[in-house]
Amino acid sequence: MLPSSFAYVAPTTVDEAVQALAAGGGDAKVVAGGQSLLPMMKLRLAAPGTLVDINGIAGLDVLEEADGMLRIGALVRHGDLERSALVRDRYPIIHDAARHIADPLIRNRGTFCGSIAHGDPAGDWATVASALNAELHAVGPDGPAVHSARDFQTGMFETRLGLDQVLVEARIPQPVAGQGSAYLKVERKVGDYAAAAVGVVVVLDGDTVTEAGIGLTNVGPLTIDAAAAAASLVGRSIDDAAALEEAGRLAMEASDPPSDLRGPAEYKQDLVRVLTKRALRTAGARARGEQA
Amino acid sequence: MGDKTVVTVTVNGEEHEALIEPRLLLVHLIRESLHLTGTHIGCDTSSCGTCTVLLDGRPVKSCTVLAVQANGRAVSTVEGLEGPDGLHPVQEGFKEEHGLQCGYCTPGMMMTSVALLAENPDPSEQEIREAISGNLCRCTGYVNIVKAVQYAAAKEGVTA
């Protein structure tokens, strides 16, 4: 299967990429890893007139902590995150998710930012970015623009990213004292999308939750920011089984999964409830420095 | 739109130039322009992994990479494994441990295994199974494939 014909542009700077997108007049797409876009183009579900390949832009592979933020550049692959000691030690939710995205071969190409820009509610990274309250830094003809990961997706395969904008970097607040996180995913087999997945971040003062973020993957038309579930935990003990049960129930109520080959809606909703509780227990243990 | 472009790709250490359409997939460049048909096309939907090649040392599915994206980069295919002293230890492992029946998945399995051993010369069974989890075999089963990789790891450990 070959994609439809397209014009190929390989810029070496972000400004050139922005110009190429503008020249494409709304019919241009950025390609980084291409592990979602190229299959769609091969199936002719997508047929951009121009492909702007950002792989030749120096510096977009940045993966480092600076100014209180973890910077994940647009060319950081899932596998880079999986193998990063910094990520493993300080951002367990990212490490958890990286190990279960697609398969190891796809993880060598696909990118964190590309997954988020793709706007697929089955994408794991949009959930992780939402739970971590990430900033998404884009550049367009009018200069830089910053989007919040928590309301970035606007529809199936639609986001706030302008057609003339390049998502150049995600920035994630560095963990504070007492922070723990986890990502739990149930998939039918390696390489499949999640039947359901939950990402959680908690900050503890002693046993008391002072901040929380909860994101849900592939259980609705959008990546879900389960804000009510997260808010319900604040001020309560991470060891309070009733508090975790309530958060699980609220997360479940925030989900709206379809029944499909990955299971009936009721099953997926119950997965959300159970995975939320489990992820909270794991994140809590990690926040206290316990093995989990 | 779709004007042809010249790419230069180093395949198994040898530089090749080709005039291609940007929509050409890397696997087609390898098989049809360079006539290296050891790399197979299986599912063509990035599920099966038989098209796996190394792009700058990392295993990728060549049905889901544009050939033009390999411009200026190094590609390794199964044809590059055999050296002057004979079979690569991974090839020898697949032969000795009966790691193949029909052989269709084998080139991808071997390229993934070569990359695994380059990064982790002494993998556990679990690590081998995770590494090949993007490569599907529908006849041999994975038991002998794992043994083949273990054979290669042991052999490389001896020669290294």
Coordinates of C-alpha atoms in Angstrom, one line a residue:
Chain A
M1 CA 0.0 0.0 0.0
L2 CA 1.4 3.4 -1.0
P3 CA 0.2 6.7 0.3
S4 CA -1.3 9.2 -2.2
S5 CA 1.3 11.4 -3.8
F6 CA 2.4 14.4 -1.8
A7 CA 5.1 17.1 -1.9
Y8 CA 7.9 16.4 0.6
V9 CA 9.6 19.1 2.5
A10 CA 12.5 18.5 4.9
P11 CA 13.2 21.8 6.8
T12 CA 16.2 22.2 9.0
T13 CA 14.8 24.9 11.2
V14 CA 11.4 25.3 13.0
D15 CA 10.9 28.6 11.1
E16 CA 11.3 26.8 7.8
A17 CA 8.8 24.1 8.9
V18 CA 6.3 26.8 9.8
Q19 CA 6.8 28.4 6.4
A20 CA 6.3 25.1 4.7
L21 CA 3.0 24.5 6.6
A22 CA 1.8 28.0 5.6
A23 CA 2.8 27.3 2.0
G24 CA 0.8 24.1 2.2
G25 CA -2.3 26.2 2.9
G26 CA -4.0 23.9 5.5
D27 CA -3.3 20.8 3.4
A28 CA 0.1 20.1 5.0
K29 CA 0.9 17.8 7.8
V30 CA 4.0 17.5 10.0
V31 CA 5.6 14.1 10.2
A32 CA 7.9 13.1 13.0
G33 CA 7.9 9.4 13.8
G34 CA 5.0 8.8 11.4
Q35 CA 3.8 5.6 13.2
S36 CA 0.2 6.8 13.2
L37 CA 0.2 9.2 10.2
L38 CA 1.9 6.9 7.7
P39 CA -0.5 3.9 8.3
M40 CA -3.4 6.3 7.9
M41 CA -1.9 7.6 4.7
K42 CA -1.3 4.1 3.4
L43 CA -4.9 3.3 4.0
R44 CA -5.8 6.6 2.3
L45 CA -7.6 7.7 5.4
A46 CA -5.3 10.8 5.3
A47 CA -3.9 12.3 2.1
P48 CA -2.1 15.5 2.9
G49 CA -0.8 17.5 -0.1
T50 CA 2.4 18.3 1.6
L51 CA 4.4 16.4 4.2
V52 CA 6.7 18.5 6.4
D53 CA 9.3 16.1 7.8
I54 CA 10.8 17.6 11.0
N55 CA 13.4 14.9 11.5
G56 CA 16.2 17.0 10.2
I57 CA 15.7 19.9 12.6
A58 CA 18.5 20.0 15.1
G59 CA 17.6 20.3 18.8
L60 CA 14.2 18.9 18.7
D61 CA 15.5 15.7 20.4
V62 CA 16.0 17.6 23.7
L63 CA 15.1 15.5 26.8
E64 CA 16.3 17.3 29.9
E65 CA 15.3 19.2 33.0
A66 CA 15.7 22.9 32.8
D67 CA 14.1 25.8 34.7
G68 CA 11.9 23.6 36.8
M69 CA 10.5 21.7 33.8
L70 CA 11.2 18.4 32.0
R71 CA 11.6 19.3 28.3
I72 CA 10.5 16.7 25.8
G73 CA 11.3 17.8 22.3
A74 CA 9.2 16.9 19.2
L75 CA 11.8 14.2 18.1
V76 CA 11.9 12.3 21.4
R77 CA 10.8 8.8 20.6
H78 CA 8.8 6.5 22.9
G79 CA 11.9 4.3 23.2
D80 CA 14.1 7.3 24.3
L81 CA 11.7 7.8 27.2
E82 CA 11.6 4.1 27.9
R83 CA 15.4 4.0 28.1
S84 CA 16.0 7.3 30.0
A85 CA 17.3 6.9 33.5
L86 CA 16.1 10.5 34.3
V87 CA 12.6 9.5 33.3
R88 CA 12.7 6.2 35.1
D89 CA 13.9 7.8 38.3
R90 CA 11.8 10.9 38.4
Y91 CA 8.8 10.5 36.2
P92 CA 7.5 6.9 36.8
I93 CA 4.2 7.6 35.0
I94 CA 6.1 8.3 31.8
H95 CA 8.3 5.2 32.2
D96 CA 5.3 3.1 32.9
A97 CA 3.5 4.3 29.7
A98 CA 6.5 4.2 27.5
R99 CA 7.0 0.5 28.1
H100 CA 3.6 -0.4 26.9
I101 CA 3.1 1.8 23.8
A102 CA 2.6 -0.2 20.6
D103 CA 5.7 -2.5 20.4
P104 CA 9.5 -2.0 20.7
L105 CA 10.0 -1.4 17.0
I106 CA 7.3 1.3 16.8
R107 CA 8.7 2.8 19.9
N108 CA 12.0 3.4 18.1
R109 CA 10.2 5.8 15.7
G110 CA 7.0 7.2 17.2
T111 CA 7.3 10.4 19.3
F112 CA 5.7 11.7 22.5
C113 CA 4.7 15.1 20.9
G114 CA 3.5 13.5 17.7
S115 CA 1.2 11.2 19.6
I116 CA -0.3 14.2 21.4
A117 CA -0.6 16.2 18.2
H118 CA -2.3 13.3 16.5
G119 CA -5.3 13.8 18.8
D120 CA -6.3 10.1 19.1
P121 CA -8.2 9.4 22.3
A122 CA -6.4 6.0 22.3
G123 CA -3.0 7.7 22.5
D124 CA -1.3 7.1 25.9
W125 CA 0.8 10.3 26.0
A126 CA -2.1 12.7 25.9
T127 CA -3.4 11.1 29.1
V128 CA 0.1 11.2 30.7
A129 CA 0.5 14.9 29.7
S130 CA -2.9 15.7 31.1
A131 CA -2.3 14.0 34.4
L132 CA 1.1 15.8 34.7
N133 CA -0.5 19.1 33.7
A134 CA 2.0 19.6 30.8
E135 CA 2.5 22.7 28.7
L136 CA 2.5 22.1 25.0
H137 CA 4.7 24.6 23.2
A138 CA 4.0 25.3 19.6
V139 CA 5.3 27.7 17.0
G140 CA 3.3 29.2 14.2
P141 CA 3.5 32.2 11.8
D142 CA 2.5 34.5 14.7
G143 CA 5.3 33.1 16.9
P144 CA 5.2 30.8 19.9
A145 CA 1.9 29.6 21.5
V146 CA 1.4 27.5 24.6
H147 CA -1.4 25.1 25.0
S148 CA -2.5 23.2 28.1
A149 CA -2.4 19.4 27.8
R150 CA -5.6 19.3 29.9
D151 CA -7.9 20.8 27.2
F152 CA -5.7 20.2 24.1
Q153 CA -7.9 17.7 22.4
T154 CA -11.1 19.1 20.9
G155 CA -12.4 16.1 19.0
M156 CA -11.4 12.8 17.5
F157 CA -8.1 13.6 15.8
E158 CA -8.7 17.3 16.5
T159 CA -6.7 19.5 18.8
R160 CA -6.1 23.1 19.5
L161 CA -2.9 23.0 17.5
G162 CA -3.3 25.3 14.5
L163 CA -2.9 23.8 11.0
D164 CA 0.0 26.3 10.6
Q165 CA 1.6 25.4 14.0
V166 CA 4.4 22.9 14.8
L167 CA 4.3 21.3 18.3
V168 CA 8.0 21.7 19.1
E169 CA 8.1 20.6 22.8
A170 CA 6.2 19.5 25.8
R171 CA 7.2 20.9 29.2
I172 CA 6.3 19.0 32.3
P173 CA 6.7 20.5 35.8
Q174 CA 9.5 18.8 37.7
P175 CA 8.3 16.6 40.5
V176 CA 7.9 18.3 43.9
A177 CA 8.6 16.6 47.3
G178 CA 6.0 13.9 48.0
Q179 CA 5.0 13.4 44.4
G180 CA 4.2 10.0 43.0
S181 CA 2.7 8.8 39.7
A182 CA 1.7 5.7 37.8
Y183 CA 0.2 4.6 34.5
L184 CA -1.8 1.4 34.3
K185 CA -3.0 0.0 31.0
V186 CA -5.0 -3.1 30.0
E187 CA -4.4 -4.2 26.5
R188 CA -5.5 -7.4 24.8
K189 CA -2.1 -8.0 23.3
V190 CA 1.2 -6.2 22.6
G191 CA 0.7 -3.5 20.0
D192 CA -3.0 -3.0 20.6
Y193 CA -4.5 0.2 21.9
A194 CA -5.7 0.2 25.5
A195 CA -9.0 -1.4 26.4
A196 CA -8.6 1.2 29.1
A197 CA -5.7 3.0 30.7
V198 CA -5.4 5.4 33.7
G199 CA -2.6 7.8 34.5
V200 CA -2.4 9.4 38.0
V201 CA -0.2 11.9 39.7
V202 CA -0.5 12.6 43.4
V203 CA 1.4 14.9 45.8
L204 CA 1.4 13.9 49.4
D205 CA 2.0 15.8 52.6
G206 CA 2.5 12.9 55.0
D207 CA -0.4 10.7 54.0
T208 CA -2.6 13.5 52.9
V209 CA -3.2 14.2 49.2
T210 CA -2.5 17.9 48.4
E211 CA -2.7 17.7 44.6
A212 CA -3.8 15.1 42.1
G213 CA -4.2 14.7 38.4
I214 CA -6.0 11.8 36.7
G215 CA -6.2 11.1 33.0
L216 CA -8.1 8.3 31.1
T217 CA -7.2 6.7 27.8
N218 CA -9.5 5.3 25.1
V219 CA -12.6 5.4 27.1
G220 CA -14.5 8.2 25.3
P221 CA -14.3 10.4 22.3
L222 CA -11.5 12.4 23.9
T223 CA -8.6 11.9 26.2
I224 CA -10.3 12.5 29.6
D225 CA -9.1 14.8 32.3
A226 CA -10.9 13.2 35.3
A227 CA -10.8 16.5 37.2
A228 CA -13.6 15.7 39.7
A229 CA -12.0 12.4 40.6
A230 CA -8.7 14.1 41.2
A231 CA -10.3 16.9 43.2
S232 CA -12.1 14.4 45.4
L233 CA -8.8 13.2 46.8
V234 CA -7.5 16.5 48.0
G235 CA -7.4 16.7 51.7
R236 CA -7.9 12.9 52.1
S237 CA -5.5 10.2 53.1
I238 CA -4.0 8.1 50.3
D239 CA -4.5 5.1 52.6
D240 CA -8.3 5.8 52.9
A241 CA -9.9 3.0 51.0
A242 CA -13.2 4.9 50.8
A243 CA -11.4 7.9 49.3
L244 CA -9.8 5.8 46.6
E245 CA -13.1 4.0 45.9
E246 CA -14.8 7.4 45.5
A247 CA -12.1 8.6 43.1
G248 CA -12.4 5.4 41.1
R249 CA -16.2 5.8 40.9
L250 CA -15.9 9.5 39.8
A251 CA -13.3 8.5 37.2
M252 CA -15.6 5.8 35.9
E253 CA -18.4 8.4 35.7
A254 CA -16.2 10.7 33.7
S255 CA -15.6 7.9 31.1
D256 CA -17.9 7.2 28.2
P257 CA -16.4 4.2 26.4
P258 CA -18.1 2.5 23.4
S259 CA -18.7 -1.2 23.3
D260 CA -16.3 -2.7 20.7
L261 CA -13.9 -5.6 20.1
R262 CA -12.0 -4.6 23.2
G263 CA -15.0 -5.2 25.4
P264 CA -18.4 -4.0 26.3
A265 CA -18.8 -0.5 27.7
E266 CA -19.6 -1.8 31.2
Y267 CA -16.4 -3.8 31.3
K268 CA -14.3 -0.8 30.3
Q269 CA -16.0 1.4 32.8
D270 CA -15.2 -1.0 35.6
L271 CA -11.6 -1.2 34.3
V272 CA -11.4 2.5 34.8
R273 CA -12.7 2.2 38.4
V274 CA -10.3 -0.5 39.3
L275 CA -7.3 0.8 37.4
T276 CA -7.8 4.2 39.0
K277 CA -7.7 2.7 42.5
R278 CA -4.7 0.6 41.7
A279 CA -2.8 3.4 40.1
L280 CA -3.5 5.6 43.1
R281 CA -2.1 3.0 45.5
T282 CA 1.0 2.6 43.3
A283 CA 1.5 6.4 43.0
G284 CA 1.1 6.8 46.7
A285 CA 3.6 4.1 47.5
R286 CA 6.1 5.7 45.1
A287 CA 5.4 9.2 46.6
R288 CA 6.6 7.7 49.9
G289 CA 9.6 6.2 48.4
E290 CA 8.4 2.6 48.7
Q291 CA 8.9 0.0 46.0
A292 CA 5.9 -0.3 43.7
Chain B
M1 CA 3.3 17.4 -6.3
G2 CA 5.1 14.2 -5.6
D3 CA 8.2 15.2 -7.7
K4 CA 10.9 12.6 -7.6
T5 CA 13.9 13.3 -5.4
V6 CA 17.4 11.8 -5.1
V7 CA 18.2 10.0 -1.9
T8 CA 21.5 8.6 -0.7
V9 CA 21.2 5.7 1.7
T10 CA 24.0 3.5 3.1
V11 CA 22.8 0.0 3.1
N12 CA 24.9 -2.7 4.7
G13 CA 27.9 -0.4 4.5
E14 CA 27.5 0.4 0.8
E15 CA 26.2 3.8 -0.4
H16 CA 23.3 3.7 -2.8
E17 CA 21.7 6.6 -4.7
A18 CA 18.2 6.3 -6.0
L19 CA 15.6 8.6 -7.7
I20 CA 12.4 8.0 -5.9
E21 CA 8.9 9.4 -5.2
P22 CA 8.6 10.8 -1.7
R23 CA 5.7 8.3 -1.0
L24 CA 7.9 5.3 -1.6
L25 CA 8.2 3.2 1.5
L26 CA 11.7 2.2 2.8
V27 CA 10.8 -1.5 2.3
H28 CA 10.1 -0.9 -1.4
L29 CA 13.4 1.0 -1.9
I30 CA 15.2 -1.9 -0.3
R31 CA 13.4 -4.7 -2.2
E32 CA 12.6 -3.1 -5.5
S33 CA 15.3 -0.5 -6.1
L34 CA 18.2 -2.3 -4.4
H35 CA 16.9 -5.8 -5.1
L36 CA 17.6 -6.9 -1.5
T37 CA 14.6 -9.2 -1.1
G38 CA 15.7 -10.7 2.2
T39 CA 13.6 -8.1 3.9
H40 CA 10.0 -9.3 3.6
I41 CA 6.7 -7.5 3.4
G42 CA 4.1 -9.2 5.6
C43 CA 1.1 -7.4 6.9
D44 CA 2.0 -4.0 5.4
T45 CA 0.2 -2.4 8.4
S46 CA 3.1 -2.2 10.9
S47 CA 1.8 -5.1 12.9
C48 CA 4.0 -8.1 12.0
G49 CA 7.6 -6.9 11.9
T50 CA 8.9 -9.1 9.1
C51 CA 10.1 -5.9 7.3
T52 CA 12.3 -4.9 10.3
V53 CA 15.6 -3.3 9.4
L54 CA 18.0 -1.3 11.4
L55 CA 17.9 2.4 10.8
D56 CA 21.1 3.9 12.3
G57 CA 21.3 0.8 14.5
R58 CA 17.8 0.8 15.8
P59 CA 15.2 -1.8 14.6
V60 CA 12.2 -0.2 12.8
K61 CA 9.4 -1.4 10.6
S62 CA 10.5 -0.4 7.1
C63 CA 6.9 -0.5 5.8
T64 CA 6.2 2.4 8.1
V65 CA 9.1 4.6 7.2
L66 CA 9.4 6.6 4.0
A67 CA 12.4 5.9 1.9
V68 CA 13.1 9.6 1.7
Q69 CA 13.4 9.6 5.5
A70 CA 16.4 7.3 5.3
N71 CA 18.3 9.9 3.2
G72 CA 21.8 10.3 4.5
R73 CA 21.3 7.5 7.0
A74 CA 22.5 3.9 7.5
V75 CA 20.3 0.9 7.0
S76 CA 21.1 -2.7 7.9
T77 CA 19.3 -5.6 6.4
V78 CA 19.5 -9.4 6.8
E79 CA 21.8 -9.6 3.8
G80 CA 24.4 -7.7 5.8
L81 CA 24.6 -10.1 8.7
E82 CA 26.8 -12.8 7.2
G83 CA 30.5 -11.9 7.5
P84 CA 33.7 -13.2 5.9
D85 CA 33.9 -15.9 8.6
G86 CA 30.4 -17.2 7.8
L87 CA 27.0 -16.8 9.4
H88 CA 26.4 -14.2 12.0
P89 CA 25.9 -15.8 15.5
V90 CA 22.2 -14.9 15.3
Q91 CA 21.8 -16.6 12.0
E92 CA 23.7 -19.6 13.3
G93 CA 21.4 -19.7 16.3
F94 CA 18.3 -19.8 14.2
K95 CA 19.8 -22.6 12.2
E96 CA 21.0 -24.6 15.2
E97 CA 18.0 -24.2 17.4
H98 CA 15.4 -24.6 14.6
G99 CA 14.2 -21.0 15.0
L100 CA 12.3 -21.1 11.8
Q101 CA 10.0 -23.2 9.8
C102 CA 8.5 -21.3 6.9
G103 CA 11.1 -18.5 7.3
Y104 CA 8.8 -15.6 6.6
C105 CA 9.3 -13.8 9.9
T106 CA 12.9 -14.8 10.2
P107 CA 14.6 -11.7 8.6
G108 CA 12.7 -9.4 10.9
M109 CA 13.3 -11.7 13.9
M110 CA 17.0 -11.7 13.3
M111 CA 17.4 -8.0 12.8
T112 CA 15.5 -7.3 16.1
S113 CA 17.6 -9.9 17.8
V114 CA 20.9 -8.4 16.5
A115 CA 19.8 -5.0 17.8
L116 CA 18.8 -6.5 21.2
L117 CA 22.2 -8.2 21.6
A118 CA 24.1 -5.0 20.6
E119 CA 22.4 -3.2 23.5
N120 CA 22.1 -6.1 25.9
P121 CA 24.6 -8.9 25.3
D122 CA 23.2 -11.2 28.0
P123 CA 19.4 -10.8 27.9
S124 CA 17.1 -12.8 30.1
E125 CA 14.3 -14.9 28.5
Q126 CA 11.8 -12.2 29.5
E127 CA 14.0 -9.5 27.9
I128 CA 14.2 -11.5 24.7
R129 CA 10.5 -12.1 24.6
E130 CA 9.8 -8.4 25.2
A131 CA 12.3 -7.4 22.5
I132 CA 10.7 -9.6 19.8
S133 CA 7.1 -8.7 20.9
G134 CA 6.7 -6.6 17.8
N135 CA 7.7 -9.5 15.5
L136 CA 5.0 -12.1 14.8
C137 CA 5.7 -15.8 14.0
R138 CA 2.8 -17.9 13.0
C139 CA 4.4 -21.3 12.7
T140 CA 7.6 -22.1 14.6
G141 CA 6.3 -20.6 17.8
Y142 CA 8.5 -18.5 20.0
V143 CA 10.2 -21.1 22.1
N144 CA 12.8 -22.0 19.5
I145 CA 13.2 -18.4 18.5
V146 CA 14.1 -17.5 22.1
K147 CA 16.5 -20.4 22.2
A148 CA 18.1 -19.1 18.9
V149 CA 18.7 -15.7 20.5
Q150 CA 20.1 -17.3 23.6
Y151 CA 22.4 -19.4 21.4
A152 CA 23.7 -16.3 19.7
A153 CA 24.1 -14.5 23.1
A154 CA 26.2 -17.4 24.4
K155 CA 28.2 -17.6 21.2
E156 CA 28.9 -13.8 21.1
G157 CA 29.8 -13.9 24.7
V158 CA 32.5 -16.5 23.9
T159 CA 33.9 -14.6 20.9
A160 CA 33.7 -11.2 22.5

